[in-house]
């Protein structure tokens, strides 16, 4: 923690090194928000009883995207959107496949649990080391991400018994992808004073809490979390 604080004092947001890392991390966030927008529209079609609420969430995601685009412009950084598309391709493909066969539980696990927890961890770790403009934007965004995670938790808790087996399989298929994604951006995150250990820790806390809220036991959570480690 102390190290992070010291490092953030030395961050030069205008340096080529920082801007190069930002071109990829900012793109990931922009692409992630765009895909989240689309995923909630898809979920609205799959869950007619929650249609209006899910459309409301999808609109929040497109506002998040606009906010992060402004953060990039503010630092005069051009986001590397091609890199970001590839970065998300594994989770994107799995979400599309699940949606096409009406597997709403898998879709909720991917978007509302895994991706939202990833976003919450990244944004929480970013806020203390962000430039002042991006910090304000990110503080507003992260509050809303908690409400997206909450939607998934509430729905899955209400349908826990019949969703449990599908959740276990979807966790096993998608958690390893998250670790690969984290490994890919470890260096860029470090340049921005975001340490991988802190990202992993925050992610596991959010994700473990979510699984607990849905109805998994501590023993289940340990087992589910371990799948990430064998990526
Ligand atoms: O629900 C949302 O708004 C999530 C899509 C946004 C994804 C953000 C992904 C952040 C990963 C950043 C990795 C930095 C180390
Ligand atoms: Fe968002
Ligand atoms: Fe979200
Ligand atoms: Fe370091």
Coordinates of N, CA and C and ligand atoms in Angstrom, one line a residue:
X1 N 0.8 -1.2 0.0 CA 0.0 0.0 0.0 C 0.9 1.3 0.0
X2 N 1.8 1.3 0.9 CA 2.7 2.4 1.0 C 3.5 2.6 -0.3
X3 N 3.9 1.5 -0.9 CA 4.5 1.5 -2.2 C 3.7 2.1 -3.3
X4 N 2.4 1.8 -3.3 CA 1.5 2.3 -4.3 C 1.4 3.9 -4.1
X5 N 1.3 4.3 -2.9 CA 1.2 5.7 -2.6 C 2.4 6.5 -3.2
X6 N 3.6 5.9 -2.8 CA 4.8 6.6 -3.3 C 4.9 6.6 -4.8
X7 N 4.5 5.5 -5.4 CA 4.5 5.4 -6.9 C 3.6 6.4 -7.5
X8 N 2.4 6.6 -6.9 CA 1.4 7.5 -7.6 C 1.9 8.9 -7.6
X9 N 2.7 9.3 -6.6 CA 3.3 10.7 -6.6 C 4.2 10.9 -7.7
X10 N 4.8 9.8 -8.2 CA 5.8 9.9 -9.3 C 5.2 9.7 -10.6
X11 N 3.9 9.4 -10.7 CA 3.3 9.1 -12.0 C 3.2 10.4 -12.8
X12 N 3.7 10.3 -14.1 CA 3.6 11.4 -15.0 C 2.6 11.0 -16.1
X13 N 1.4 11.5 -15.9 CA 0.3 11.2 -16.8 C 0.6 11.6 -18.3
X14 N 1.5 12.5 -18.5 CA 1.8 13.0 -19.8 C 3.0 12.3 -20.5
X15 N 3.7 11.4 -19.7 CA 4.8 10.7 -20.3 C 4.4 9.7 -21.3
X16 N 5.3 9.5 -22.3 CA 5.0 8.5 -23.3 C 4.8 7.1 -22.8
X17 N 5.5 6.8 -21.7 CA 5.4 5.4 -21.1 C 4.0 5.3 -20.5
X18 N 3.5 6.3 -19.8 CA 2.2 6.2 -19.2 C 1.1 6.2 -20.3
X19 N 1.3 7.0 -21.3 CA 0.2 7.1 -22.3 C 0.2 5.8 -23.2
X20 N 1.3 5.2 -23.3 CA 1.4 3.9 -24.1 C 0.6 2.9 -23.3
X21 N 0.8 2.8 -22.1 CA 0.0 1.8 -21.2 C -1.4 2.2 -21.2
X22 N -1.7 3.5 -21.1 CA -3.1 3.9 -21.1 C -3.9 3.6 -22.4
X23 N -3.1 3.6 -23.5 CA -3.8 3.4 -24.8 C -4.4 2.0 -24.8
X24 N -3.9 1.0 -24.1 CA -4.4 -0.3 -24.0 C -5.4 -0.4 -22.9
X25 N -5.1 0.0 -21.7 CA -6.0 -0.1 -20.5 C -7.3 0.7 -20.8
X26 N -7.2 1.9 -21.3 CA -8.3 2.7 -21.6 C -9.2 2.1 -22.7
X27 N -8.6 1.5 -23.7 CA -9.3 0.8 -24.7 C -10.1 -0.4 -24.2
X28 N -9.4 -1.1 -23.3 CA -10.1 -2.3 -22.6 C -11.4 -1.9 -21.9
X29 N -11.3 -0.8 -21.2 CA -12.4 -0.3 -20.5 C -13.5 0.2 -21.4
X30 N -13.1 0.9 -22.5 CA -14.1 1.4 -23.4 C -14.8 0.2 -24.1
X31 N -14.0 -0.7 -24.6 CA -14.6 -1.9 -25.2 C -15.4 -2.7 -24.2
X32 N -14.9 -2.8 -23.0 CA -15.7 -3.6 -22.0 C -17.0 -2.9 -21.7
X33 N -17.1 -1.6 -21.6 CA -18.3 -0.9 -21.4 C -19.3 -1.1 -22.6
X34 N -18.7 -1.0 -23.8 CA -19.5 -1.3 -25.0 C -20.1 -2.7 -25.0
X35 N -19.3 -3.7 -24.7 CA -19.8 -5.0 -24.7 C -20.8 -5.3 -23.6
X36 N -20.6 -4.6 -22.4 CA -21.5 -4.7 -21.3 C -22.9 -4.1 -21.8
X37 N -22.8 -3.0 -22.5 CA -24.1 -2.3 -23.0 C -24.8 -3.4 -23.9
X38 N -24.1 -4.0 -24.8 CA -24.8 -5.0 -25.7 C -25.2 -6.2 -24.9
X39 N -24.5 -6.7 -23.9 CA -24.8 -7.8 -23.1 C -26.1 -7.6 -22.3
X40 N -26.3 -6.4 -21.8 CA -27.5 -6.1 -21.0 C -28.8 -6.0 -22.0
X41 N -28.5 -5.6 -23.2 CA -29.6 -5.6 -24.2 C -30.0 -7.1 -24.5
X42 N -29.0 -7.9 -24.7 CA -29.3 -9.3 -24.9 C -30.0 -10.0 -23.7
X43 N -29.5 -9.6 -22.5 CA -30.2 -10.2 -21.3 C -31.6 -9.7 -21.2
X44 N -31.9 -8.4 -21.6 CA -33.3 -7.9 -21.5 C -34.2 -8.7 -22.4
X45 N -33.7 -9.2 -23.5 CA -34.5 -10.1 -24.4 C -34.7 -11.5 -23.8
X46 N -33.7 -12.0 -23.1 CA -33.7 -13.3 -22.5 C -34.6 -13.3 -21.2
X47 N -34.7 -12.1 -20.5 CA -35.5 -12.0 -19.3 C -36.6 -10.9 -19.4
X48 N -37.7 -11.3 -20.1 CA -38.7 -10.3 -20.3 C -39.2 -9.7 -19.0
X49 N -39.3 -10.4 -17.9 CA -39.8 -9.9 -16.7 C -38.9 -8.8 -16.1
X50 N -37.6 -8.8 -16.5 CA -36.7 -7.7 -16.0 C -36.3 -6.8 -17.2
X51 N -37.1 -6.8 -18.3 CA -36.7 -6.1 -19.5 C -36.3 -4.7 -19.2
X52 N -37.2 -3.9 -18.6 CA -37.0 -2.5 -18.4 C -35.8 -2.2 -17.6
X53 N -35.6 -3.0 -16.5 CA -34.5 -2.7 -15.6 C -33.1 -3.0 -16.3
X54 N -33.1 -4.1 -17.1 CA -31.9 -4.4 -17.9 C -31.6 -3.4 -19.0
X55 N -32.6 -2.8 -19.6 CA -32.4 -1.7 -20.6 C -31.8 -0.5 -19.8
X56 N -32.3 -0.3 -18.6 CA -31.7 0.8 -17.8 C -30.2 0.6 -17.5
X57 N -29.8 -0.6 -17.2 CA -28.4 -1.0 -17.0 C -27.6 -0.8 -18.3
X58 N -28.2 -1.2 -19.4 CA -27.5 -1.1 -20.7 C -27.2 0.3 -21.0
X59 N -28.1 1.2 -20.6 CA -27.9 2.7 -20.9 C -26.8 3.2 -20.0
X60 N -26.7 2.7 -18.7 CA -25.7 3.2 -17.8 C -24.3 2.8 -18.5
X61 N -24.2 1.6 -19.0 CA -23.0 1.1 -19.6 C -22.5 2.0 -20.8
X62 N -23.5 2.5 -21.6 CA -23.0 3.4 -22.7 C -22.6 4.7 -22.1
X63 N -23.2 5.2 -21.0 CA -22.7 6.4 -20.4 C -21.3 6.2 -19.8
X64 N -21.0 5.0 -19.2 CA -19.7 4.7 -18.8 C -18.7 4.8 -19.9
X65 N -19.0 4.2 -21.0 CA -18.2 4.2 -22.2 C -17.8 5.7 -22.6
X66 N -18.8 6.5 -22.6 CA -18.6 7.9 -23.0 C -17.6 8.6 -22.0
X67 N -17.8 8.3 -20.7 CA -16.9 8.9 -19.7 C -15.5 8.5 -19.9
X68 N -15.3 7.2 -20.2 CA -13.9 6.7 -20.3 C -13.3 7.2 -21.6
X69 N -14.1 7.4 -22.7 CA -13.6 8.0 -23.9 C -13.1 9.4 -23.6
X70 N -13.8 10.1 -22.7 CA -13.4 11.5 -22.4 C -12.0 11.4 -21.6
X71 N -11.9 10.4 -20.8 CA -10.6 10.2 -20.0 C -9.4 10.1 -21.0
X72 N -9.6 9.3 -22.0 CA -8.5 9.1 -23.0 C -8.2 10.4 -23.7
X73 N -9.3 11.1 -24.2 CA -9.1 12.4 -24.9 C -8.4 13.4 -24.0
X74 N -8.7 13.4 -22.7 CA -8.1 14.3 -21.7 C -6.6 14.1 -21.6
X75 N -6.2 12.9 -21.8 CA -4.7 12.6 -21.7 C -4.1 12.6 -23.2
X76 N -4.9 12.9 -24.2 CA -4.5 12.9 -25.6 C -3.9 11.5 -25.9
X77 N -4.7 10.5 -25.5 CA -4.3 9.1 -25.8 C -5.4 8.5 -26.8
X78 N -4.9 7.8 -27.8 CA -5.7 7.1 -28.8 C -5.9 5.7 -28.3
X79 N -7.1 5.2 -27.9 CA -7.3 3.9 -27.4 C -7.0 2.8 -28.5
X80 N -6.3 1.8 -28.1 CA -6.0 0.7 -29.1 C -7.2 -0.3 -29.0
X81 N -8.2 0.0 -29.8 CA -9.5 -0.8 -29.7 C -9.3 -2.2 -30.3
X82 N -8.4 -2.4 -31.2 CA -8.2 -3.7 -31.8 C -7.7 -4.6 -30.7
X83 N -6.7 -4.1 -29.9 CA -6.2 -4.9 -28.8 C -7.3 -5.3 -27.8
X84 N -8.1 -4.3 -27.6 CA -9.2 -4.5 -26.6 C -10.2 -5.6 -27.0
X85 N -10.5 -5.5 -28.3 CA -11.5 -6.5 -28.9 C -10.9 -7.9 -28.7
X86 N -9.6 -8.1 -29.0 CA -9.0 -9.4 -28.8 C -9.0 -9.8 -27.3
X87 N -8.7 -8.8 -26.5 CA -8.7 -9.0 -25.0 C -10.0 -9.6 -24.5
X88 N -11.1 -9.1 -25.0 CA -12.4 -9.6 -24.5 C -12.9 -10.8 -25.3
X89 N -12.2 -11.3 -26.4 CA -12.8 -12.2 -27.3 C -13.3 -13.5 -26.6
X90 N -12.5 -14.0 -25.7 CA -12.9 -15.3 -25.0 C -14.2 -15.2 -24.3
X91 N -14.3 -14.2 -23.4 CA -15.6 -14.0 -22.7 C -16.7 -13.6 -23.6
X92 N -16.4 -12.8 -24.7 CA -17.4 -12.4 -25.7 C -18.0 -13.6 -26.4
X93 N -17.1 -14.5 -26.8 CA -17.5 -15.7 -27.6 C -18.4 -16.6 -26.6
X94 N -18.0 -16.8 -25.4 CA -18.7 -17.6 -24.5 C -20.1 -17.0 -24.2
X95 N -20.2 -15.7 -24.1 CA -21.5 -15.0 -23.8 C -22.4 -15.2 -25.0
X96 N -21.8 -15.0 -26.2 CA -22.6 -15.2 -27.5 C -23.2 -16.6 -27.6
X97 N -22.3 -17.6 -27.4 CA -22.7 -19.0 -27.5 C -23.8 -19.3 -26.5
X98 N -23.7 -18.8 -25.2 CA -24.7 -19.1 -24.2 C -26.0 -18.4 -24.6
X99 N -25.9 -17.2 -25.0 CA -27.1 -16.4 -25.4 C -27.9 -17.1 -26.5
X100 N -27.1 -17.6 -27.5 CA -27.8 -18.3 -28.6 C -28.5 -19.5 -28.2
X101 N -28.1 -20.2 -27.1 CA -28.9 -21.3 -26.7 C -29.7 -21.0 -25.5
X102 N -30.0 -19.8 -25.2 CA -30.9 -19.4 -24.1 C -30.4 -19.7 -22.7
X103 N -29.1 -19.8 -22.6 CA -28.5 -20.1 -21.3 C -28.3 -18.8 -20.4
X104 N -29.4 -18.4 -19.9 CA -29.4 -17.1 -19.2 C -28.5 -17.1 -17.9
X105 N -28.4 -18.3 -17.3 CA -27.6 -18.4 -16.1 C -26.1 -18.2 -16.4
X106 N -25.7 -18.8 -17.5 CA -24.3 -18.6 -18.0 C -24.0 -17.1 -18.4
X107 N -25.0 -16.5 -19.1 CA -24.9 -15.1 -19.5 C -24.8 -14.2 -18.2
X108 N -25.6 -14.5 -17.2 CA -25.5 -13.7 -16.0 C -24.2 -13.9 -15.3
X109 N -23.7 -15.1 -15.2 CA -22.4 -15.4 -14.6 C -21.3 -14.6 -15.3
X110 N -21.3 -14.6 -16.6 CA -20.2 -14.0 -17.3 C -20.3 -12.5 -17.2
X111 N -21.5 -11.9 -17.4 CA -21.6 -10.4 -17.4 C -21.7 -9.9 -16.0
X112 N -22.8 -10.3 -15.3 CA -23.1 -9.7 -14.0 C -22.3 -10.1 -12.8
X113 N -21.6 -11.2 -12.9 CA -20.7 -11.6 -11.8 C -19.3 -11.4 -12.2
X114 N -18.8 -12.2 -13.2 CA -17.3 -12.1 -13.6 C -16.9 -10.7 -14.1
X115 N -17.6 -10.2 -15.1 CA -17.1 -9.0 -15.7 C -17.4 -7.8 -14.7
X116 N -18.5 -7.8 -14.0 CA -18.7 -6.7 -13.1 C -17.7 -6.7 -11.9
X117 N -17.4 -7.9 -11.4 CA -16.4 -8.0 -10.4 C -15.0 -7.6 -10.9
X118 N -14.7 -7.9 -12.1 CA -13.4 -7.5 -12.7 C -13.4 -6.0 -12.8
X119 N -14.5 -5.4 -13.2 CA -14.6 -3.9 -13.4 C -14.5 -3.3 -12.0
X120 N -15.2 -3.8 -11.0 CA -15.2 -3.2 -9.7 C -13.8 -3.2 -9.1
X121 N -13.1 -4.4 -9.2 CA -11.7 -4.5 -8.7 C -10.8 -3.5 -9.4
X122 N -10.9 -3.5 -10.8 CA -10.0 -2.6 -11.5 C -10.3 -1.1 -11.2
X123 N -11.5 -0.7 -11.1 CA -11.9 0.7 -10.8 C -11.5 1.1 -9.4
X124 N -11.7 0.2 -8.4 CA -11.3 0.5 -7.1 C -9.8 0.7 -6.9
X125 N -9.0 -0.2 -7.7 CA -7.6 -0.1 -7.6 C -7.1 1.2 -8.4
X126 N -7.8 1.5 -9.4 CA -7.4 2.6 -10.3 C -7.7 4.0 -9.6
X127 N -8.8 4.1 -8.9 CA -9.2 5.5 -8.4 C -8.1 6.2 -7.6
X128 N -7.4 5.6 -6.7 CA -6.3 6.3 -5.9 C -5.1 6.7 -6.7
X129 N -4.9 6.1 -7.9 CA -3.7 6.4 -8.7 C -4.1 7.0 -10.1
X130 N -5.4 7.4 -10.2 CA -5.8 8.0 -11.5 C -5.5 9.5 -11.5
X131 N -5.5 10.1 -12.7 CA -5.4 11.6 -12.8 C -6.7 12.1 -12.3
X132 N -6.7 13.4 -11.9 CA -7.9 14.0 -11.3 C -9.2 13.9 -12.1
X133 N -9.1 14.1 -13.4 CA -10.2 14.0 -14.3 C -10.8 12.6 -14.3
X134 N -9.9 11.6 -14.5 CA -10.4 10.2 -14.6 C -10.9 9.7 -13.3
X135 N -10.3 10.2 -12.2 CA -10.7 9.8 -10.8 C -12.2 10.1 -10.6
X136 N -12.6 11.3 -10.9 CA -14.0 11.7 -10.8 C -14.9 10.9 -11.6
X137 N -14.6 10.6 -12.8 CA -15.4 9.8 -13.7 C -15.5 8.4 -13.1
X138 N -14.4 7.8 -12.7 CA -14.4 6.4 -12.3 C -15.1 6.3 -11.0
X139 N -15.0 7.2 -10.1 CA -15.8 7.2 -8.8 C -17.3 7.1 -9.1
X140 N -17.8 7.9 -10.1 CA -19.2 7.8 -10.5 C -19.6 6.5 -11.1
X141 N -18.7 5.9 -11.9 CA -19.0 4.7 -12.6 C -19.0 3.5 -11.6
X142 N -18.0 3.4 -10.7 CA -17.9 2.2 -9.9 C -19.2 2.0 -9.0
X143 N -19.8 3.1 -8.6 CA -21.0 3.0 -7.8 C -22.1 2.3 -8.6
X144 N -22.2 2.6 -9.9 CA -23.2 1.9 -10.7 C -22.8 0.4 -11.0
X145 N -21.6 0.1 -11.0 CA -21.2 -1.3 -11.3 C -21.7 -2.2 -10.1
X146 N -21.7 -1.6 -8.9 CA -22.2 -2.4 -7.8 C -23.6 -2.8 -8.0
X147 N -24.4 -1.9 -8.6 CA -25.8 -2.2 -8.8 C -26.0 -3.2 -9.9
X148 N -25.1 -3.3 -10.9 CA -25.1 -4.3 -11.9 C -24.8 -5.7 -11.3
X149 N -23.8 -5.7 -10.5 CA -23.5 -7.0 -9.8 C -24.7 -7.4 -8.9
X150 N -25.3 -6.4 -8.3 CA -26.5 -6.8 -7.4 C -27.6 -7.4 -8.2
X151 N -27.8 -6.9 -9.5 CA -28.9 -7.5 -10.3 C -28.6 -9.0 -10.5
X152 N -27.4 -9.3 -10.8 CA -27.0 -10.7 -11.0 C -27.2 -11.6 -9.8
X153 N -26.7 -11.0 -8.7 CA -26.8 -11.7 -7.4 C -28.3 -12.0 -7.0
X154 N -29.1 -11.0 -7.1 CA -30.5 -11.2 -6.7 C -31.2 -12.2 -7.6
X155 N -31.0 -12.1 -8.9 CA -31.7 -13.1 -9.8 C -31.2 -14.5 -9.5
X156 N -29.9 -14.7 -9.4 CA -29.3 -16.0 -9.3 C -29.7 -16.6 -7.9
X157 N -29.8 -15.7 -6.9 CA -30.2 -16.2 -5.5 C -31.6 -16.7 -5.6
X158 N -32.5 -16.0 -6.3 CA -33.9 -16.4 -6.4 C -34.0 -17.7 -7.2
X159 N -33.1 -18.0 -8.1 CA -33.1 -19.2 -8.9 C -32.0 -20.2 -8.6
X160 N -31.5 -20.1 -7.4 CA -30.3 -20.8 -7.0 C -30.3 -22.3 -7.3
X161 N -31.3 -23.0 -6.8 CA -31.3 -24.4 -6.8 C -31.2 -25.0 -8.3
X162 N -32.1 -24.3 -9.1 CA -32.1 -24.8 -10.5 C -30.9 -24.3 -11.3
X163 N -30.2 -23.3 -10.8 CA -29.0 -22.7 -11.6 C -27.7 -23.3 -11.2
X164 N -27.6 -24.0 -10.0 CA -26.4 -24.3 -9.4 C -25.4 -25.1 -10.4
X165 N -25.9 -26.1 -11.0 CA -25.1 -26.9 -11.9 C -24.5 -26.1 -13.1
X166 N -25.4 -25.3 -13.6 CA -25.0 -24.4 -14.8 C -23.9 -23.4 -14.3
X167 N -24.1 -22.8 -13.1 CA -23.2 -21.9 -12.6 C -21.8 -22.5 -12.4
X168 N -21.8 -23.7 -11.9 CA -20.5 -24.4 -11.6 C -19.8 -24.6 -13.0
X169 N -20.5 -25.1 -14.0 CA -19.8 -25.3 -15.3 C -19.4 -24.0 -15.9
X170 N -20.2 -22.9 -15.8 CA -19.9 -21.6 -16.4 C -18.7 -21.0 -15.7
X171 N -18.6 -21.2 -14.4 CA -17.5 -20.7 -13.6 C -16.2 -21.4 -14.1
X172 N -16.3 -22.7 -14.2 CA -15.1 -23.5 -14.6 C -14.6 -23.1 -16.0
X173 N -15.6 -22.7 -16.9 CA -15.2 -22.4 -18.3 C -14.7 -20.9 -18.4
X174 N -15.1 -20.1 -17.5 CA -14.8 -18.6 -17.7 C -13.8 -18.0 -16.7
X175 N -13.7 -18.6 -15.5 CA -12.8 -18.0 -14.5 C -11.3 -18.1 -15.0
X176 N -10.9 -19.2 -15.6 CA -9.5 -19.3 -16.1 C -9.3 -18.2 -17.2
X177 N -10.3 -17.8 -17.9 CA -10.1 -16.7 -19.0 C -9.8 -15.4 -18.3
X178 N -10.4 -15.1 -17.1 CA -10.1 -13.9 -16.4 C -8.6 -13.8 -16.0
X179 N -8.1 -15.0 -15.5 CA -6.7 -14.9 -15.1 C -5.8 -14.7 -16.3
X180 N -6.1 -15.3 -17.4 CA -5.3 -15.0 -18.6 C -5.4 -13.5 -19.0
X181 N -6.6 -13.0 -18.9 CA -6.7 -11.5 -19.2 C -5.9 -10.7 -18.3
X182 N -5.9 -11.0 -17.0 CA -5.1 -10.2 -16.0 C -3.6 -10.3 -16.3
X183 N -3.2 -11.5 -16.7 CA -1.7 -11.7 -17.0 C -1.3 -10.9 -18.2
X184 N -2.2 -10.7 -19.1 CA -1.9 -10.0 -20.3 C -1.7 -8.5 -20.1
X185 N -2.4 -8.0 -19.1 CA -2.3 -6.5 -18.8 C -1.5 -6.2 -17.5
X186 N -0.9 -7.2 -17.0 CA -0.1 -7.0 -15.7 C 0.9 -5.9 -15.9
X187 N 1.7 -5.9 -17.0 CA 2.7 -4.9 -17.2 C 2.2 -3.5 -17.4
X188 N 1.1 -3.3 -18.2 CA 0.5 -2.0 -18.4 C -0.1 -1.5 -17.1
X189 N -0.8 -2.4 -16.4 CA -1.4 -2.0 -15.1 C -0.3 -1.5 -14.1
X190 N 0.9 -2.2 -14.1 CA 2.0 -1.8 -13.2 C 2.5 -0.4 -13.6
X191 N 2.6 -0.1 -14.9 CA 3.0 1.2 -15.4 C 2.1 2.3 -14.8
X192 N 0.8 1.9 -14.7 CA -0.2 2.9 -14.1 C -0.3 2.8 -12.6
X193 N 0.6 2.1 -12.0 CA 0.6 1.9 -10.5 C -0.5 1.1 -9.9
X194 N -1.0 0.1 -10.8 CA -2.0 -0.8 -10.3 C -1.3 -2.2 -10.3
X195 N -1.2 -2.7 -9.1 CA -0.5 -4.0 -9.0 C -1.4 -5.2 -9.1
X196 N -0.9 -6.2 -9.8 CA -1.7 -7.4 -10.1 C -2.2 -8.1 -8.9
X197 N -1.3 -8.2 -7.8 CA -1.8 -8.8 -6.6 C -3.0 -8.1 -6.0
X198 N -3.0 -6.8 -6.1 CA -4.1 -6.0 -5.5 C -5.4 -6.3 -6.4
X199 N -5.2 -6.4 -7.7 CA -6.4 -6.6 -8.6 C -7.0 -8.0 -8.3
X200 N -6.1 -9.0 -8.2 CA -6.5 -10.3 -7.9 C -7.3 -10.4 -6.6
X201 N -6.7 -9.8 -5.6 CA -7.3 -9.8 -4.2 C -8.6 -9.2 -4.2
X202 N -8.8 -8.0 -4.8 CA -10.1 -7.3 -4.9 C -11.1 -8.1 -5.6
X203 N -10.6 -8.7 -6.8 CA -11.5 -9.5 -7.6 C -12.1 -10.7 -6.8
X204 N -11.2 -11.4 -6.1 CA -11.6 -12.6 -5.4 C -12.5 -12.2 -4.2
X205 N -12.3 -11.1 -3.6 CA -13.2 -10.7 -2.5 C -14.6 -10.4 -3.1
X206 N -14.7 -9.6 -4.2 CA -16.0 -9.3 -4.8 C -16.7 -10.6 -5.2
X207 N -15.9 -11.4 -5.9 CA -16.5 -12.6 -6.6 C -17.0 -13.6 -5.5
X208 N -16.1 -13.8 -4.5 CA -16.5 -14.7 -3.4 C -17.7 -14.2 -2.6
X209 N -17.8 -12.9 -2.4 CA -19.0 -12.3 -1.7 C -20.2 -12.5 -2.5
X210 N -20.1 -12.4 -3.8 CA -21.2 -12.5 -4.7 C -21.7 -14.0 -4.7
X211 N -20.8 -14.9 -4.8 CA -21.2 -16.3 -4.7 C -21.8 -16.7 -3.4
X212 N -21.3 -16.1 -2.3 CA -21.9 -16.3 -1.0 C -23.4 -15.7 -1.0
X213 N -23.5 -14.5 -1.5 CA -24.9 -13.9 -1.5 C -25.9 -14.7 -2.3
X214 N -25.4 -15.4 -3.3 CA -26.3 -16.2 -4.2 C -26.7 -17.5 -3.5
X215 N -25.9 -18.0 -2.6 CA -26.2 -19.2 -1.8 C -25.2 -20.3 -1.7
X216 N -24.0 -20.0 -2.4 CA -22.9 -21.0 -2.3 C -22.4 -21.0 -0.8
X217 N -21.9 -22.2 -0.4 CA -21.3 -22.4 0.9 C -19.8 -22.0 0.8
X218 N -19.2 -21.7 1.9 CA -17.7 -21.4 1.9 C -16.9 -22.5 1.2
X219 N -17.3 -23.7 1.5 CA -16.6 -24.9 0.8 C -16.8 -24.8 -0.7
X220 N -18.0 -24.5 -1.2 CA -18.3 -24.4 -2.6 C -17.4 -23.3 -3.2
X221 N -17.3 -22.2 -2.5 CA -16.6 -21.0 -3.0 C -15.1 -21.3 -3.1
X222 N -14.6 -22.0 -2.2 CA -13.2 -22.4 -2.3 C -12.9 -23.2 -3.5
X223 N -13.8 -24.2 -3.7 CA -13.7 -25.1 -4.9 C -13.9 -24.3 -6.2
X224 N -14.9 -23.4 -6.3 CA -15.1 -22.6 -7.5 C -14.0 -21.7 -7.8
X225 N -13.4 -21.1 -6.7 CA -12.3 -20.1 -6.9 C -11.1 -20.8 -7.4
X226 N -10.9 -22.1 -7.0 CA -9.6 -22.8 -7.3 C -9.5 -23.0 -8.8
X227 N -10.7 -23.0 -9.6 CA -10.6 -23.2 -11.0 C -9.8 -22.1 -11.7
X228 N -9.8 -21.0 -11.1 CA -9.1 -19.9 -11.7 C -7.6 -20.1 -11.7
X229 N -7.2 -20.8 -10.7 CA -5.7 -21.0 -10.5 C -5.1 -22.0 -11.5
X230 N -5.9 -22.8 -12.1 CA -5.4 -23.8 -13.0 C -5.5 -23.4 -14.5
X231 N -5.5 -22.1 -14.7 CA -5.6 -21.5 -16.0 C -4.4 -21.9 -16.9
Ligands
LIG1 O1 -19.9 -3.8 -16.4 C1 -19.0 -3.1 -16.8 O2 -19.1 -1.9 -16.9 C2 -17.7 -3.8 -17.2 C3 -17.5 -3.8 -18.6 C4 -16.6 -3.1 -17.8 C5 -15.3 -3.8 -17.9 C6 -14.2 -3.2 -17.4 C7 -13.0 -4.1 -17.5 C8 -11.9 -3.6 -16.7 C9 -10.7 -4.3 -16.8 C10 -9.5 -3.5 -16.7 C11 -8.3 -4.3 -16.5 C12 -7.3 -3.4 -15.9 C13 -6.1 -4.1 -15.3
LIG2 FE1 -20.0 -0.1 -16.7
LIG3 FE1 -21.5 -2.8 -15.4
LIG4 FE1 6.1 -1.8 -8.5

